[in-house]
Amino acid sequence: MYLLGERIKKKKRVIVKNPYDNSVVDTLGQSDEEDITKAIQAAKAGFEILKNMPAGERAKILEQCGHIIQERKEDFAQAISKESGKTINEARGEVARAVNTMKLSSLAALELTGKTVRFDLAGPSKKIGFYQRVPLGLVLAITPFNFPLNLSCHKIGPAIAGGNSVIHKPATKTPVSAVMLAEALVAAGLPKQGISVLVGPGGAIGMGLVRRHEIRKISFTGSLEVGRLITKECGMKRITMELGANSAVVVFKDAPLDLVAKKIRKGGYTLAGQVCISIQRVYIEEDVADEFMRELSLEVKNIKYGNPILEDTEMGPMIDEAAIQKAEKFCEDAIAHKGILILGGRRDNTIFLPTILLDVSEDALVIKEEAFAPIVAVNRFKTVEEAITKVNGTKYGLQAGVFTNDITKALKCAQGIDAGGILINEFPTFRVDNMPYGGTKGSGLGREGPEFAIKEMTEEKLIVFDQLP
Ligand code: NAD
């Protein structure tokens, strides 16, 4: 754990292991109940400093933090790859994005403004007034294992930009890069009270923090199940929830099928499908289904899986045994629901093989729930209305992709699909860090992207002037 500018050694340790071969990556002090109180005390002091710090200074710290990450980019990438099991190239991509997220957060600090308010709408008034955006106070950032650096930056960057202090509870499996990020922030000039990282089990440390009344805002990224628990327990706090999904792609018959297959190779199997916007469902127009399946199988068969630290590995392991067993269960269930197994469907040690299923009934787990595994289910449709109904037939709604040159069909999908983002002629796995990002239904509440997140980390404060007689 990391508190007041130092890594804290504890008797109880969290042993971080590489999901590929179970080798020890690092050991960190495990936080306890007392540390929650210490972190809150530090964050209160941090907030007093940060809310009074000029926005320009906060912006400089965030920008400088981005420079430090850039200078240490290979150290960060190695740490991320080892603790999360993502390939070294995926990890390098994440580090580059994190540098940009810090830069965007720095800009958000500079651009945060209020607005004047009119008081003469119901008749003449001498009053003038405006609102400013002011920080909320103590922000709790709870992050998942799959993007341990960049998703942390998406919370910590905008929180500090807005003048808040932060307590970070990273995923227990991936706390190494989180501590490195806190060190980079303090090295960049952030007061040491401004950030702490508590390491330990979500149910104890995460929930212990969630229940503390001193926290004003929780920004959570993780599963719908844990999101629901937090929402139930958090009391009167602002919340942002970035939750799961089972993203779909609709492919009409006029789409370039070879290109779409290449996109799905990336969007369905990157990080072994452990991405919230991973492609899990493909709806293909019936006339071209056979041709499309040939193209897709050729692509997916060629995915090179193995040791994530090797330069030419395209897909690494699952995060843990439970994730592998869940993937196995989803495949068995799909086959029991009339699905045809085209590729994969089984494990090779810690890796779950790239899997394609075809013609699975719409009430199977792989259609209804989040697999978070390298599994893509392909089903057929006849009309645009049928495709939209099928895409919408789940409790999630994060992003969806549509491939067609037909503007009418594209527009119908864009308007009819219930999701936070609709990507026409792009896969739903597409994300750049400045876009508004978040879901509808069980995929969440609120939006990330520093320009949007900073609004969720601040509130309006009204100031009104009148003339004395
Ligand atoms: P998770 O829900 O198991 O854990 C997320 C975080 O919550 C971890 O830090 C964990 O320790 C903590 N936690 C667990 N139980 C808790 C509790 N009772 N109280 C407080 N905190 C608790 O998720 P994960 O397995 O780390 O990540 C995968 C999930 O995250 C998937 O569902 C994925 O779709 C989702 N995700 C969403 C987005 C998005 O932006 N929408 C991005 C990445 C991942």
Short mmCIF file of C-alpha atoms and ligand atoms in Angstrom, two decimals:
data_model
loop_
_atom_site.label_atom_id
_atom_site.label_comp_id
_atom_site.label_asym_id
_atom_site.label_seq_id
_atom_site.Cartn_x
_atom_site.Cartn_y
_atom_site.Cartn_z
CA MET A 1 0.00 0.00 0.00
CA TYR A 2 1.00 3.62 -0.47
CA LEU A 3 0.28 6.35 2.06
CA LEU A 4 1.68 9.84 2.64
CA GLY A 5 4.27 9.48 -0.09
CA GLU A 6 5.63 6.10 0.95
CA ARG A 7 5.18 2.40 0.23
CA ILE A 8 4.09 0.99 3.57
CA LYS A 9 5.45 -2.35 4.67
CA LYS A 10 2.98 -4.54 6.57
CA LYS A 11 3.11 -7.90 8.24
CA LYS A 12 0.28 -9.07 6.04
CA ARG A 13 1.29 -8.99 2.38
CA VAL A 14 -0.54 -9.22 -0.92
CA ILE A 15 1.44 -11.50 -3.23
CA VAL A 16 0.94 -10.43 -6.84
CA LYS A 17 1.30 -13.32 -9.28
CA ASN A 18 1.65 -13.51 -13.04
CA PRO A 19 -1.58 -15.09 -14.33
CA TYR A 20 0.34 -16.86 -17.12
CA ASP A 21 2.73 -18.98 -15.03
CA ASN A 22 1.87 -18.10 -11.43
CA SER A 23 5.37 -16.63 -10.82
CA VAL A 24 5.60 -13.94 -8.12
CA VAL A 25 5.65 -10.42 -9.61
CA ASP A 26 5.79 -8.40 -6.39
CA THR A 27 4.58 -8.33 -2.79
CA LEU A 28 2.89 -5.29 -1.28
CA GLY A 29 1.71 -4.43 2.22
CA GLN A 30 -1.96 -5.31 2.69
CA SER A 31 -4.15 -2.54 4.10
CA ASP A 32 -6.43 -3.05 7.09
CA GLU A 33 -9.29 -1.22 8.81
CA GLU A 34 -6.87 1.15 10.58
CA ASP A 35 -5.32 2.12 7.24
CA ILE A 36 -8.75 3.16 5.98
CA THR A 37 -8.91 5.73 8.78
CA LYS A 38 -5.32 6.85 8.12
CA ALA A 39 -6.03 7.24 4.40
CA ILE A 40 -9.15 9.29 5.13
CA GLN A 41 -7.22 11.58 7.48
CA ALA A 42 -4.53 12.06 4.84
CA ALA A 43 -7.13 12.71 2.14
CA LYS A 44 -8.87 15.34 4.29
CA ALA A 45 -5.58 17.21 4.64
CA GLY A 46 -4.91 16.66 0.93
CA PHE A 47 -8.27 18.15 0.00
CA GLU A 48 -7.54 21.33 2.00
CA ILE A 49 -4.36 21.80 -0.02
CA LEU A 50 -5.74 20.83 -3.42
CA LYS A 51 -8.94 22.86 -3.31
CA ASN A 52 -6.87 25.98 -2.62
CA MET A 53 -4.22 25.19 -5.21
CA PRO A 54 -4.52 27.20 -8.45
CA ALA A 55 -5.98 25.11 -11.29
CA GLY A 56 -2.93 25.95 -13.38
CA GLU A 57 -0.69 24.32 -10.79
CA ARG A 58 -2.85 21.19 -10.63
CA ALA A 59 -2.73 21.06 -14.43
CA LYS A 60 1.08 21.25 -14.38
CA ILE A 61 1.29 18.36 -11.89
CA LEU A 62 -0.93 16.17 -14.08
CA GLU A 63 1.02 17.05 -17.20
CA GLN A 64 4.31 16.34 -15.43
CA CYS A 65 2.92 13.02 -14.20
CA GLY A 66 2.22 12.14 -17.86
CA HIS A 67 5.87 12.98 -18.69
CA ILE A 68 7.11 10.74 -15.86
CA ILE A 69 4.97 7.83 -17.09
CA GLN A 70 6.31 8.44 -20.59
CA GLU A 71 9.92 8.40 -19.35
CA ARG A 72 9.29 5.14 -17.48
CA LYS A 73 6.99 3.68 -20.12
CA GLU A 74 8.76 0.32 -20.42
CA ASP A 75 8.79 -0.18 -16.61
CA PHE A 76 5.07 0.51 -16.51
CA ALA A 77 4.40 -1.81 -19.48
CA GLN A 78 6.42 -4.65 -17.95
CA ALA A 79 4.59 -4.26 -14.62
CA ILE A 80 1.16 -4.20 -16.30
CA SER A 81 1.93 -7.20 -18.50
CA LYS A 82 3.22 -9.25 -15.57
CA GLU A 83 0.45 -8.45 -13.12
CA SER A 84 -2.52 -8.61 -15.53
CA GLY A 85 -1.30 -11.17 -18.08
CA LYS A 86 -1.98 -8.86 -21.02
CA THR A 87 0.60 -9.06 -23.79
CA ILE A 88 3.56 -6.72 -23.63
CA ASN A 89 2.29 -4.94 -26.75
CA GLU A 90 -1.19 -4.50 -25.24
CA ALA A 91 0.50 -3.17 -22.09
CA ARG A 92 2.59 -0.69 -24.10
CA GLY A 93 -0.61 0.52 -25.76
CA GLU A 94 -2.19 1.03 -22.35
CA VAL A 95 0.78 3.07 -21.11
CA ALA A 96 0.61 5.35 -24.17
CA ARG A 97 -3.09 5.88 -23.49
CA ALA A 98 -2.43 6.64 -19.82
CA VAL A 99 0.04 9.39 -20.80
CA ASN A 100 -2.68 10.91 -22.98
CA THR A 101 -5.33 10.56 -20.25
CA MET A 102 -3.11 12.54 -17.88
CA LYS A 103 -2.61 15.21 -20.55
CA LEU A 104 -6.38 15.39 -21.13
CA SER A 105 -6.93 15.66 -17.37
CA SER A 106 -4.46 18.52 -17.25
CA LEU A 107 -6.44 20.29 -20.01
CA ALA A 108 -9.70 19.59 -18.18
CA ALA A 109 -8.29 21.40 -15.12
CA LEU A 110 -7.60 24.46 -17.28
CA GLU A 111 -10.93 24.44 -19.08
CA LEU A 112 -13.26 23.92 -16.12
CA THR A 113 -15.47 26.99 -15.85
CA GLY A 114 -18.93 28.04 -14.72
CA LYS A 115 -21.53 30.20 -16.41
CA THR A 116 -23.44 33.41 -15.73
CA VAL A 117 -27.01 33.01 -14.52
CA ARG A 118 -29.92 35.21 -15.72
CA PHE A 119 -32.24 36.64 -13.07
CA ASP A 120 -34.43 38.76 -15.36
CA LEU A 121 -36.52 36.02 -16.94
CA ALA A 122 -39.67 36.81 -14.97
CA GLY A 123 -39.17 40.60 -15.02
CA PRO A 124 -36.54 43.28 -14.40
CA SER A 125 -33.85 42.45 -11.86
CA LYS A 126 -30.66 44.13 -10.71
CA LYS A 127 -29.21 40.85 -9.55
CA ILE A 128 -26.24 39.38 -11.33
CA GLY A 129 -24.72 36.03 -10.62
CA PHE A 130 -22.79 33.05 -11.84
CA TYR A 131 -21.83 29.57 -10.81
CA GLN A 132 -18.39 28.09 -10.46
CA ARG A 133 -17.54 24.41 -10.37
CA VAL A 134 -15.99 23.45 -7.05
CA PRO A 135 -14.47 20.12 -5.96
CA LEU A 136 -16.54 17.59 -4.04
CA GLY A 137 -13.88 16.58 -1.52
CA LEU A 138 -12.65 13.02 -0.99
CA VAL A 139 -12.95 10.83 -4.07
CA LEU A 140 -12.77 7.05 -3.85
CA ALA A 141 -11.51 5.38 -7.05
CA ILE A 142 -12.13 1.63 -7.29
CA THR A 143 -10.60 0.03 -10.37
CA PRO A 144 -10.59 -3.39 -12.12
CA PHE A 145 -7.72 -5.65 -13.16
CA ASN A 146 -7.97 -5.34 -16.92
CA PHE A 147 -6.63 -1.78 -17.49
CA PRO A 148 -4.87 -1.23 -14.18
CA LEU A 149 -3.09 1.97 -15.23
CA ASN A 150 -5.26 3.78 -17.75
CA LEU A 151 -8.57 3.28 -15.97
CA SER A 152 -6.94 4.52 -12.76
CA CYS A 153 -5.78 7.63 -14.65
CA HIS A 154 -9.37 8.13 -15.88
CA LYS A 155 -10.50 8.57 -12.27
CA ILE A 156 -7.49 10.05 -10.49
CA GLY A 157 -6.65 12.55 -13.28
CA PRO A 158 -10.06 14.30 -13.42
CA ALA A 159 -10.47 14.11 -9.63
CA ILE A 160 -7.22 15.99 -9.03
CA ALA A 161 -7.89 18.31 -11.95
CA GLY A 162 -11.09 19.36 -10.17
CA GLY A 163 -9.29 19.94 -6.83
CA ASN A 164 -10.24 16.73 -4.97
CA SER A 165 -8.03 14.34 -3.07
CA VAL A 166 -8.14 10.64 -3.94
CA ILE A 167 -8.05 7.26 -2.21
CA HIS A 168 -7.44 4.53 -4.76
CA LYS A 169 -8.48 0.90 -4.24
CA PRO A 170 -7.03 -1.00 -7.20
CA ALA A 171 -7.97 -4.60 -8.04
CA THR A 172 -6.21 -6.96 -5.61
CA LYS A 173 -4.61 -8.82 -8.52
CA THR A 174 -3.10 -5.69 -10.13
CA PRO A 175 -1.95 -3.17 -7.51
CA VAL A 176 1.65 -2.80 -8.75
CA SER A 177 1.06 -0.24 -11.51
CA ALA A 178 -1.39 1.62 -9.21
CA VAL A 179 1.36 2.22 -6.66
CA MET A 180 3.75 3.24 -9.46
CA LEU A 181 1.14 5.76 -10.64
CA ALA A 182 0.79 7.26 -7.14
CA GLU A 183 4.58 7.55 -6.93
CA ALA A 184 4.64 9.31 -10.32
CA LEU A 185 1.97 11.79 -9.14
CA VAL A 186 3.90 12.66 -5.98
CA ALA A 187 7.16 12.90 -7.96
CA ALA A 188 5.32 15.31 -10.28
CA GLY A 189 4.53 17.61 -7.35
CA LEU A 190 1.21 16.34 -5.99
CA PRO A 191 1.09 16.89 -2.21
CA LYS A 192 1.65 13.50 -0.59
CA GLN A 193 -1.70 13.76 1.20
CA GLY A 194 -3.45 14.00 -2.18
CA ILE A 195 -3.27 10.33 -3.11
CA SER A 196 -3.14 7.04 -1.26
CA VAL A 197 -3.46 3.49 -2.54
CA LEU A 198 -5.07 0.89 -0.28
CA VAL A 199 -4.36 -2.68 -1.31
CA GLY A 200 -6.52 -5.59 -0.24
CA PRO A 201 -9.73 -7.52 -0.85
CA GLY A 202 -12.65 -5.63 -2.35
CA GLY A 203 -15.16 -6.99 0.16
CA ALA A 204 -13.15 -5.70 3.15
CA ILE A 205 -11.06 -2.70 2.04
CA GLY A 206 -13.24 -1.59 -0.87
CA MET A 207 -16.49 -1.91 1.04
CA GLY A 208 -14.91 -0.43 4.18
CA LEU A 209 -14.12 2.70 2.19
CA VAL A 210 -17.48 2.73 0.40
CA ARG A 211 -19.29 2.95 3.74
CA ARG A 212 -17.22 5.85 5.14
CA HIS A 213 -19.26 9.04 5.31
CA GLU A 214 -16.21 11.25 4.68
CA ILE A 215 -16.06 10.04 1.07
CA ARG A 216 -18.12 12.34 -1.16
CA LYS A 217 -17.75 10.57 -4.47
CA ILE A 218 -17.20 7.00 -5.62
CA SER A 219 -15.94 6.36 -9.10
CA PHE A 220 -16.17 2.62 -9.70
CA THR A 221 -15.18 0.49 -12.68
CA GLY A 222 -15.88 -3.22 -12.42
CA SER A 223 -18.62 -5.81 -12.66
CA LEU A 224 -22.37 -5.16 -12.47
CA GLU A 225 -22.58 -7.45 -9.42
CA VAL A 226 -20.08 -5.41 -7.39
CA GLY A 227 -21.53 -2.16 -8.76
CA ARG A 228 -24.92 -3.17 -7.36
CA LEU A 229 -23.42 -3.94 -3.94
CA ILE A 230 -21.68 -0.56 -3.81
CA THR A 231 -24.80 1.29 -4.90
CA LYS A 232 -26.75 -0.40 -2.11
CA GLU A 233 -24.19 0.35 0.59
CA CYS A 234 -22.74 3.75 -0.27
CA GLY A 235 -25.37 6.04 1.26
CA MET A 236 -25.57 9.67 0.15
CA LYS A 237 -22.60 9.94 -2.19
CA ARG A 238 -22.16 10.84 -5.83
CA ILE A 239 -21.45 7.72 -7.89
CA THR A 240 -20.08 6.92 -11.30
CA MET A 241 -20.46 3.29 -12.36
CA GLU A 242 -18.53 1.92 -15.35
CA LEU A 243 -19.76 -1.67 -15.49
CA GLY A 244 -19.78 -4.75 -17.69
CA ALA A 245 -21.19 -5.51 -21.11
CA ASN A 246 -21.59 -8.17 -23.82
CA SER A 247 -21.11 -5.89 -26.80
CA ALA A 248 -22.65 -6.72 -30.15
CA VAL A 249 -21.75 -6.04 -33.77
CA VAL A 250 -24.35 -5.95 -36.54
CA VAL A 251 -22.97 -6.86 -39.97
CA PHE A 252 -25.13 -6.18 -43.01
CA LYS A 253 -24.55 -8.04 -46.27
CA ASP A 254 -23.00 -5.04 -48.06
CA ALA A 255 -20.16 -4.78 -45.50
CA PRO A 256 -16.61 -5.83 -46.49
CA LEU A 257 -16.67 -9.19 -44.68
CA ASP A 258 -12.89 -9.73 -44.72
CA LEU A 259 -12.29 -6.36 -43.06
CA VAL A 260 -15.01 -6.99 -40.48
CA ALA A 261 -13.48 -10.40 -39.68
CA LYS A 262 -10.10 -8.71 -39.10
CA LYS A 263 -11.74 -6.19 -36.78
CA ILE A 264 -13.44 -8.96 -34.81
CA ARG A 265 -10.12 -10.79 -34.46
CA LYS A 266 -8.97 -7.71 -32.58
CA GLY A 267 -12.18 -6.67 -30.86
CA GLY A 268 -13.19 -10.12 -29.63
CA TYR A 269 -9.85 -11.52 -28.52
CA THR A 270 -7.66 -8.62 -27.37
CA LEU A 271 -6.68 -9.19 -23.74
CA ALA A 272 -8.32 -12.63 -24.09
CA GLY A 273 -11.72 -10.94 -24.33
CA GLN A 274 -11.28 -9.41 -20.87
CA VAL A 275 -12.25 -5.94 -22.05
CA CYS A 276 -15.56 -4.34 -21.08
CA ILE A 277 -16.23 -3.51 -24.76
CA SER A 278 -14.99 -6.83 -26.08
CA ILE A 279 -17.10 -8.18 -28.95
CA GLN A 280 -19.13 -11.06 -27.57
CA ARG A 281 -22.05 -11.17 -30.02
CA VAL A 282 -22.06 -10.82 -33.80
CA TYR A 283 -25.32 -10.54 -35.74
CA ILE A 284 -24.73 -11.34 -39.39
CA GLU A 285 -27.28 -10.83 -42.18
CA GLU A 286 -28.41 -14.32 -43.15
CA ASP A 287 -27.53 -14.19 -46.90
CA VAL A 288 -23.79 -13.80 -46.19
CA ALA A 289 -23.49 -15.84 -42.98
CA ASP A 290 -21.58 -18.78 -44.51
CA GLU A 291 -19.10 -16.54 -46.32
CA PHE A 292 -18.58 -14.48 -43.18
CA MET A 293 -17.98 -17.57 -41.03
CA ARG A 294 -15.22 -18.68 -43.43
CA GLU A 295 -13.49 -15.30 -43.15
CA LEU A 296 -13.85 -15.12 -39.37
CA SER A 297 -12.63 -18.69 -38.75
CA LEU A 298 -9.54 -18.06 -40.89
CA GLU A 299 -8.68 -14.97 -38.84
CA VAL A 300 -9.33 -16.43 -35.39
CA LYS A 301 -7.48 -19.68 -36.16
CA ASN A 302 -4.35 -17.62 -36.72
CA ILE A 303 -4.33 -15.86 -33.33
CA LYS A 304 -0.98 -16.57 -31.71
CA TYR A 305 -1.55 -17.18 -28.03
CA GLY A 306 1.02 -17.88 -25.33
CA ASN A 307 3.46 -16.16 -22.99
CA PRO A 308 2.32 -12.52 -22.85
CA ILE A 309 5.81 -11.12 -22.31
CA LEU A 310 7.01 -12.39 -25.74
CA GLU A 311 6.94 -9.77 -28.50
CA ASP A 312 4.95 -11.85 -31.00
CA THR A 313 2.23 -13.11 -28.66
CA GLU A 314 -1.19 -11.81 -29.68
CA MET A 315 -3.27 -13.21 -26.83
CA GLY A 316 -2.33 -14.03 -23.24
CA PRO A 317 -3.93 -15.92 -20.35
CA MET A 318 -7.12 -15.48 -18.37
CA ILE A 319 -6.75 -13.57 -15.11
CA ASP A 320 -7.45 -16.59 -12.89
CA GLU A 321 -8.88 -20.09 -12.60
CA ALA A 322 -12.39 -18.78 -11.89
CA ALA A 323 -12.35 -16.86 -15.19
CA ILE A 324 -11.35 -20.04 -17.09
CA GLN A 325 -14.09 -22.05 -15.42
CA LYS A 326 -16.63 -19.37 -16.24
CA ALA A 327 -15.57 -19.47 -19.91
CA GLU A 328 -15.92 -23.29 -19.93
CA LYS A 329 -19.39 -22.99 -18.41
CA PHE A 330 -20.47 -20.43 -21.02
CA CYS A 331 -19.34 -22.76 -23.84
CA GLU A 332 -21.08 -25.82 -22.35
CA ASP A 333 -24.23 -23.77 -21.88
CA ALA A 334 -24.06 -22.44 -25.46
CA ILE A 335 -23.78 -25.97 -26.85
CA ALA A 336 -26.71 -27.04 -24.66
CA HIS A 337 -28.59 -24.10 -26.22
CA LYS A 338 -28.21 -25.38 -29.81
CA GLY A 339 -24.90 -23.57 -30.41
CA ILE A 340 -22.32 -25.09 -32.78
CA LEU A 341 -18.73 -24.91 -31.56
CA ILE A 342 -16.65 -23.73 -34.53
CA LEU A 343 -13.31 -23.10 -32.78
CA GLY A 344 -11.80 -23.31 -29.29
CA GLY A 345 -14.13 -23.98 -26.38
CA ARG A 346 -11.41 -25.34 -24.11
CA ARG A 347 -8.34 -24.35 -22.09
CA ASP A 348 -4.64 -24.82 -22.63
CA ASN A 349 -3.23 -24.34 -19.11
CA THR A 350 -3.97 -20.73 -18.14
CA ILE A 351 -5.13 -19.79 -21.63
CA PHE A 352 -8.67 -20.15 -22.91
CA LEU A 353 -8.49 -20.82 -26.64
CA PRO A 354 -10.00 -18.26 -29.03
CA THR A 355 -13.56 -19.50 -29.40
CA ILE A 356 -16.32 -19.06 -31.98
CA LEU A 357 -19.87 -20.31 -31.52
CA LEU A 358 -22.60 -20.26 -34.16
CA ASP A 359 -26.42 -20.16 -34.05
CA VAL A 360 -26.72 -20.08 -30.26
CA SER A 361 -30.24 -19.63 -28.97
CA GLU A 362 -30.89 -16.13 -27.68
CA ASP A 363 -31.50 -17.27 -24.10
CA ALA A 364 -28.01 -18.80 -23.67
CA LEU A 365 -25.58 -17.30 -21.14
CA VAL A 366 -23.22 -16.17 -23.89
CA ILE A 367 -25.99 -13.99 -25.33
CA LYS A 368 -27.52 -12.73 -22.08
CA GLU A 369 -24.57 -12.35 -19.69
CA GLU A 370 -20.99 -11.03 -19.80
CA ALA A 371 -18.46 -13.79 -20.63
CA PHE A 372 -15.31 -11.65 -20.20
CA ALA A 373 -13.45 -14.31 -22.18
CA PRO A 374 -12.25 -14.84 -25.78
CA ILE A 375 -15.65 -16.10 -26.91
CA VAL A 376 -17.59 -14.71 -29.85
CA ALA A 377 -21.11 -15.98 -30.65
CA VAL A 378 -22.35 -15.44 -34.21
CA ASN A 379 -26.10 -15.44 -34.88
CA ARG A 380 -28.06 -14.64 -38.03
CA PHE A 381 -30.72 -11.98 -38.70
CA LYS A 382 -33.03 -11.13 -41.59
CA THR A 383 -34.22 -7.55 -41.00
CA VAL A 384 -32.76 -4.43 -39.42
CA GLU A 385 -35.58 -4.46 -36.84
CA GLU A 386 -34.74 -8.03 -35.83
CA ALA A 387 -31.04 -7.11 -35.44
CA ILE A 388 -31.86 -4.12 -33.21
CA THR A 389 -34.20 -6.19 -31.04
CA LYS A 390 -31.54 -8.86 -30.59
CA VAL A 391 -28.78 -6.38 -29.77
CA ASN A 392 -31.07 -4.77 -27.18
CA GLY A 393 -32.13 -8.09 -25.68
CA THR A 394 -29.68 -7.99 -22.76
CA LYS A 395 -29.36 -6.09 -19.51
CA TYR A 396 -26.22 -4.31 -20.79
CA GLY A 397 -25.69 -1.33 -23.10
CA LEU A 398 -22.11 -0.05 -23.30
CA GLN A 399 -21.14 0.19 -26.99
CA ALA A 400 -22.31 -1.48 -30.20
CA GLY A 401 -20.87 -1.63 -33.72
CA VAL A 402 -22.68 -1.60 -37.07
CA PHE A 403 -21.11 -2.33 -40.45
CA THR A 404 -22.93 -1.15 -43.58
CA ASN A 405 -22.78 1.44 -46.35
CA ASP A 406 -26.57 1.87 -46.19
CA ILE A 407 -27.13 5.15 -44.37
CA THR A 408 -30.76 4.36 -43.59
CA LYS A 409 -29.93 1.07 -41.91
CA ALA A 410 -27.01 2.67 -40.07
CA LEU A 411 -29.24 5.47 -38.79
CA LYS A 412 -31.97 3.03 -37.73
CA CYS A 413 -29.38 1.10 -35.71
CA ALA A 414 -27.82 4.26 -34.25
CA GLN A 415 -31.22 5.43 -33.06
CA GLY A 416 -32.67 2.06 -32.09
CA ILE A 417 -29.80 0.46 -30.18
CA ASP A 418 -29.80 1.28 -26.48
CA ALA A 419 -26.13 1.80 -25.59
CA GLY A 420 -23.75 4.56 -24.50
CA GLY A 421 -21.96 4.55 -27.86
CA ILE A 422 -22.87 3.35 -31.37
CA LEU A 423 -20.00 2.95 -33.80
CA ILE A 424 -20.85 2.87 -37.48
CA ASN A 425 -18.28 0.99 -39.57
CA GLU A 426 -16.11 0.55 -36.50
CA PHE A 427 -16.06 -2.12 -33.80
CA PRO A 428 -17.51 -1.44 -30.34
CA THR A 429 -14.08 -2.07 -28.83
CA PHE A 430 -12.97 1.31 -30.16
CA ARG A 431 -12.18 3.89 -27.52
CA VAL A 432 -10.10 7.04 -27.48
CA ASP A 433 -9.66 8.65 -24.11
CA ASN A 434 -11.27 12.03 -24.84
CA MET A 435 -14.65 10.64 -25.91
CA PRO A 436 -17.65 10.43 -23.56
CA TYR A 437 -17.57 6.81 -22.45
CA GLY A 438 -20.08 4.92 -20.37
CA GLY A 439 -23.15 2.76 -20.54
CA THR A 440 -26.90 2.54 -20.32
CA LYS A 441 -28.92 -0.08 -18.37
CA GLY A 442 -26.66 -2.51 -16.44
CA SER A 443 -23.53 -1.06 -18.06
CA GLY A 444 -23.48 1.89 -15.74
CA LEU A 445 -24.15 5.46 -14.70
CA GLY A 446 -22.24 8.56 -15.75
CA ARG A 447 -19.52 9.12 -18.32
CA GLU A 448 -15.73 9.05 -18.34
CA GLY A 449 -13.27 10.93 -20.50
CA PRO A 450 -11.57 13.71 -18.48
CA GLU A 451 -13.74 16.52 -19.89
CA PHE A 452 -16.87 14.63 -18.74
CA ALA A 453 -15.51 12.98 -15.60
CA ILE A 454 -14.36 16.31 -14.14
CA LYS A 455 -18.02 17.42 -14.14
CA GLU A 456 -18.91 14.33 -12.12
CA MET A 457 -16.06 15.14 -9.70
CA THR A 458 -17.19 18.75 -9.10
CA GLU A 459 -20.43 20.56 -8.31
CA GLU A 460 -21.94 23.94 -9.11
CA LYS A 461 -21.58 26.71 -6.53
CA LEU A 462 -23.86 29.70 -7.11
CA ILE A 463 -22.85 33.27 -6.29
CA VAL A 464 -25.45 36.06 -6.60
CA PHE A 465 -25.01 39.85 -6.21
CA ASP A 466 -27.74 42.40 -5.66
CA GLN A 467 -27.64 46.19 -5.17
CA LEU A 468 -28.43 47.60 -1.75
CA PRO A 469 -30.98 50.44 -1.83
P1 NAD B 1 -14.76 -6.65 -10.01
O1 NAD B 1 -16.12 -6.06 -10.00
O2 NAD B 1 -14.58 -8.03 -9.52
O3 NAD B 1 -13.74 -5.74 -9.19
C1 NAD B 1 -13.57 -4.37 -9.48
C2 NAD B 1 -13.00 -3.68 -8.25
O4 NAD B 1 -13.97 -3.73 -7.20
C3 NAD B 1 -11.73 -4.31 -7.68
O5 NAD B 1 -10.87 -3.30 -7.22
C4 NAD B 1 -12.26 -5.13 -6.51
O6 NAD B 1 -11.30 -5.38 -5.52
C5 NAD B 1 -13.37 -4.22 -6.00
N1 NAD B 1 -14.40 -4.89 -5.23
C6 NAD B 1 -14.78 -6.18 -5.26
N2 NAD B 1 -15.76 -6.42 -4.38
C7 NAD B 1 -16.03 -5.24 -3.77
C8 NAD B 1 -16.95 -4.83 -2.77
N3 NAD B 1 -17.80 -5.69 -2.23
N4 NAD B 1 -16.94 -3.54 -2.39
C9 NAD B 1 -16.10 -2.65 -2.94
N5 NAD B 1 -15.19 -2.98 -3.89
C10 NAD B 1 -15.16 -4.26 -4.29
O7 NAD B 1 -14.24 -6.52 -11.53
P2 NAD B 1 -12.91 -7.07 -12.21
O8 NAD B 1 -13.01 -8.55 -12.32
O9 NAD B 1 -11.70 -6.47 -11.59
O10 NAD B 1 -13.06 -6.41 -13.65
C11 NAD B 1 -13.89 -6.94 -14.62
C12 NAD B 1 -15.20 -6.21 -14.72
O11 NAD B 1 -15.00 -4.81 -14.91
C13 NAD B 1 -16.00 -6.65 -15.93
O12 NAD B 1 -17.36 -6.78 -15.59
C14 NAD B 1 -15.79 -5.52 -16.93
O13 NAD B 1 -16.78 -5.40 -17.91
C15 NAD B 1 -15.75 -4.34 -16.02
N6 NAD B 1 -15.09 -3.21 -16.66
C16 NAD B 1 -15.85 -2.15 -17.05
C17 NAD B 1 -15.26 -1.08 -17.71
C18 NAD B 1 -16.06 0.12 -18.16
O14 NAD B 1 -15.45 1.15 -18.41
N7 NAD B 1 -17.37 0.03 -18.26
C19 NAD B 1 -13.88 -1.09 -17.94
C20 NAD B 1 -13.15 -2.19 -17.51
C21 NAD B 1 -13.76 -3.24 -16.87
#
